[in-house]
XYZ file of C-alpha atoms in Angstrom:
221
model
C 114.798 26.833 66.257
C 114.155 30.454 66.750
C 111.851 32.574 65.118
C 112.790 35.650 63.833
C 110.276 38.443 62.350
C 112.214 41.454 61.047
C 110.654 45.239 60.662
C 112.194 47.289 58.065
C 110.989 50.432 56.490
C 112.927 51.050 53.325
C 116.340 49.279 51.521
C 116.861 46.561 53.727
C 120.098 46.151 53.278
C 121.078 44.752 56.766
C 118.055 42.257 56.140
C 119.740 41.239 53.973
C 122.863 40.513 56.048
C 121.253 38.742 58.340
C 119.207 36.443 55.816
C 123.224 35.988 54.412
C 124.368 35.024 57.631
C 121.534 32.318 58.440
C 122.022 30.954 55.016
C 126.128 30.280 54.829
C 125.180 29.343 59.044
C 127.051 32.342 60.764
C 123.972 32.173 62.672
C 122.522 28.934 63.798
C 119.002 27.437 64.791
C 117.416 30.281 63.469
C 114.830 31.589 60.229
C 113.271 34.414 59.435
C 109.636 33.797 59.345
C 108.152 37.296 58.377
C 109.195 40.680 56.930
C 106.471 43.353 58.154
C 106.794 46.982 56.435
C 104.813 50.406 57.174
C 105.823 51.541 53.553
C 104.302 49.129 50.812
C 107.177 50.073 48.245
C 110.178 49.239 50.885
C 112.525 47.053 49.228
C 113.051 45.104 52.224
C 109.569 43.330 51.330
C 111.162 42.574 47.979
C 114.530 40.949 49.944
C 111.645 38.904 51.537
C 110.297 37.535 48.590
C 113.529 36.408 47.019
C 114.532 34.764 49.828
C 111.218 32.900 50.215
C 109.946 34.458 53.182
C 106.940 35.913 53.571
C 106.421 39.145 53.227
C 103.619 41.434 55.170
C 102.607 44.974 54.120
C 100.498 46.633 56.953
C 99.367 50.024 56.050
C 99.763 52.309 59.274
C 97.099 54.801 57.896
C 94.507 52.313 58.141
C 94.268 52.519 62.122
C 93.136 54.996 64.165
C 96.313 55.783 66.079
C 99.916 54.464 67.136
C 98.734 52.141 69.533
C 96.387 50.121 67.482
C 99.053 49.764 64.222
C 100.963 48.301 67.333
C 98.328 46.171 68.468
C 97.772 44.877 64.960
C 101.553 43.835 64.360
C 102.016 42.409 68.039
C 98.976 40.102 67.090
C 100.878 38.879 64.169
C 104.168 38.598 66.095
C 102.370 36.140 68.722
C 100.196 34.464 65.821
C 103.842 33.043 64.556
C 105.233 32.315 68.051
C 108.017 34.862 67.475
C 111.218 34.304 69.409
C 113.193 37.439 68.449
C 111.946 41.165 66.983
C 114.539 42.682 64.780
C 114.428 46.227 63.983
C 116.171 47.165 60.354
C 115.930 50.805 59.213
C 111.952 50.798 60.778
C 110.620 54.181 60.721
C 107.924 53.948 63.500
C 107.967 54.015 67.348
C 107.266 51.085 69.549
C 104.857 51.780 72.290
C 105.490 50.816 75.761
C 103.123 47.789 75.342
C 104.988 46.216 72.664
C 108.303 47.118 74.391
C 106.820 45.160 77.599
C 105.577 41.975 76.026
C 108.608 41.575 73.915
C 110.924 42.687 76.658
C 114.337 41.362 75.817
C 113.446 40.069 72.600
C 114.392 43.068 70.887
C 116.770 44.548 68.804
C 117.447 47.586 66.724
C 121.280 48.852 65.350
C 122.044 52.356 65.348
C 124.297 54.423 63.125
C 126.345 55.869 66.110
C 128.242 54.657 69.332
C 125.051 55.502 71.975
C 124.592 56.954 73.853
C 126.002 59.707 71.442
C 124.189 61.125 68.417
C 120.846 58.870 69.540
C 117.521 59.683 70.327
C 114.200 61.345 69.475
C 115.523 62.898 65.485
C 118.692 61.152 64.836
C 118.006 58.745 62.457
C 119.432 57.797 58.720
C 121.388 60.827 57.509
C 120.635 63.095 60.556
C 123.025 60.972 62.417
C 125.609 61.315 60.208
C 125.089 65.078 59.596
C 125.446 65.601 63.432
C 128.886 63.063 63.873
C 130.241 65.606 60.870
C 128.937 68.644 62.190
C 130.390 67.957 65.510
C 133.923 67.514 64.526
C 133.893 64.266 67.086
C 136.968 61.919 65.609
C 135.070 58.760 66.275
C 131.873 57.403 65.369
C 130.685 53.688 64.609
C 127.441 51.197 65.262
C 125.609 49.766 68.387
C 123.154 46.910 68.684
C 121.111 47.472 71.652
C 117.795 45.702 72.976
C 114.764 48.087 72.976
C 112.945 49.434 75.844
C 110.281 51.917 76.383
C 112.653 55.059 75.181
C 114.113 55.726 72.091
C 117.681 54.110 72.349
C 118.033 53.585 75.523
C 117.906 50.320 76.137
C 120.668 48.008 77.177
C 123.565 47.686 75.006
C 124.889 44.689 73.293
C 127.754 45.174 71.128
C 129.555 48.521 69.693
C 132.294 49.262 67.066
C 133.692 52.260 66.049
C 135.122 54.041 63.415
C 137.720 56.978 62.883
C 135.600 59.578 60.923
C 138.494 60.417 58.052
C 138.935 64.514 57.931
C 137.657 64.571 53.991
C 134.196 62.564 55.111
C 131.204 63.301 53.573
C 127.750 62.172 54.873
C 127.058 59.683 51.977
C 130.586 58.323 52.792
C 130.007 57.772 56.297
C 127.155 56.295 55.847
C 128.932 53.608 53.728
C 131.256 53.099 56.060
C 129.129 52.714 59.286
C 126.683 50.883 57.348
C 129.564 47.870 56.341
C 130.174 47.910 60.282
C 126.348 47.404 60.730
C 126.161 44.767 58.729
C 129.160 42.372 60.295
C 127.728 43.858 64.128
C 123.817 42.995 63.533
C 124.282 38.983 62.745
C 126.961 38.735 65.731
C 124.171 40.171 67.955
C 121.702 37.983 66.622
C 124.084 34.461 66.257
C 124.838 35.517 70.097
C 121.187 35.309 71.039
C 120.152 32.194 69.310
C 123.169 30.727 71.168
C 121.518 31.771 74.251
C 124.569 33.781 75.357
C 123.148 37.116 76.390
C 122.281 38.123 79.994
C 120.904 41.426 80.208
C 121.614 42.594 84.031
C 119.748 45.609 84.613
C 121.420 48.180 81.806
C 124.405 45.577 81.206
C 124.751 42.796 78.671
C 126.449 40.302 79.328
C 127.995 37.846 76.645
C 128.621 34.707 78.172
C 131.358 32.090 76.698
C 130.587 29.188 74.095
C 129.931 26.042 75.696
C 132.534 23.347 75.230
C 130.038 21.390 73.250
C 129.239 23.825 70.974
C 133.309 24.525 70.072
C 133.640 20.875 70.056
C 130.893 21.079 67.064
C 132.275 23.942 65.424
C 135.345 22.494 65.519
C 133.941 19.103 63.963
C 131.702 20.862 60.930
C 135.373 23.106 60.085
C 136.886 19.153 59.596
């Protein structure tokens, strides 16, 4: 079974997909054993709650600097045996410490097909503002592990979208947001399958095993 803590700084609404896609078993041998926030009031603590899991507040203005809020949450990451660090709508910076120790074990979706419209300042709306005010045809989501930068580490799945000529920024958003939600638990149902090879800056998804068809195929009858 894998264990799963999730980060999220406001809504939560791809937590959310991803506690519906353990719970009708999209994704397998997997739970989500803590919700951490920065922001007390984020919703996603309340998603937690009403889904039974537990749900951790820790108050970044209580340490002295970046690195020891880090320290703190890594320390509660290990505590739990965490498997896999998922990053949903998280509004602080990993440092290179917590990028090393959980190297390959984690995630973070992105409202844009990196590495366009990524980076240091494109995040939430900003991203969407800049796809518009570009006049690019195409936009979409990425799931990517995280590395030391700010989205630059190796990709793992993409999907994009034709940006409609009457889009607004609240309708994009919408729309890229429905393709985070169906690309976030295939990343994750990939991993816990053990199906992700990560060759220098290249993913690669390996096939199902004939076993595990041969049980899909049995649980469908």
């Amino acid at each position: 079974m894998k264990k799963i803590a999730v980060l999220a700084s406001g809504n939560g609404t791809n937590l959310q997909a991803l506690i519906d896609a353990i719970n009708t078993g999209f994704i397998k041998n997997a739970e989500i054993n803590v919700v951490i926030s920065n922001r007390k009031q984020a919703y996603a603590l309340e998603r937690a709650r009403n889904n039974d899991i537990e749900a951790l507040w820790i108050n970044s203005k209580e340490f002295l600097d970046c690195d020891e809020y880090n320290e703190r949450i890594l320390s509660e990451l290990k505590s739990r045996g965490i498997d896999l660090v998922l990053l949903a709508g998280y509004m602080k910076v990993l440092n290179w410490k917590f990028a090393r120790d959980f190297e390959g074990r984690i995630m973070n979706v992105h409202p844009s097909l990196i590495p366009a419209f990524c980076g240091k300042g494109f995040y939430g709306n900003r991203v969407h503002e800049a796809v518009l005010a570009s006049g690019v045809k195409i936009t979409g989501a990425t799931v990517h592990f995280v590395d030391e930068g700010i989205d630059t580490g190796p990709i793992i799945l993409q999907k994009a979208i034709m940006v409609r000529p009457d889009e607004t920024v609240e309708s994009l958003k919408e729309r890229v947001l429905e393709v985070e939600h169906r690309l976030y638990p295939l990343a994750v149902k990939l991993f816990c399958e053990n199906r992700l090879r990560v060759i220098g800056k290249k993913v690669i998804i390996l096939p199902q095993t004939k076993q595990r068809r041969r049980n899909e195929c049995q649980e469908e009858l």
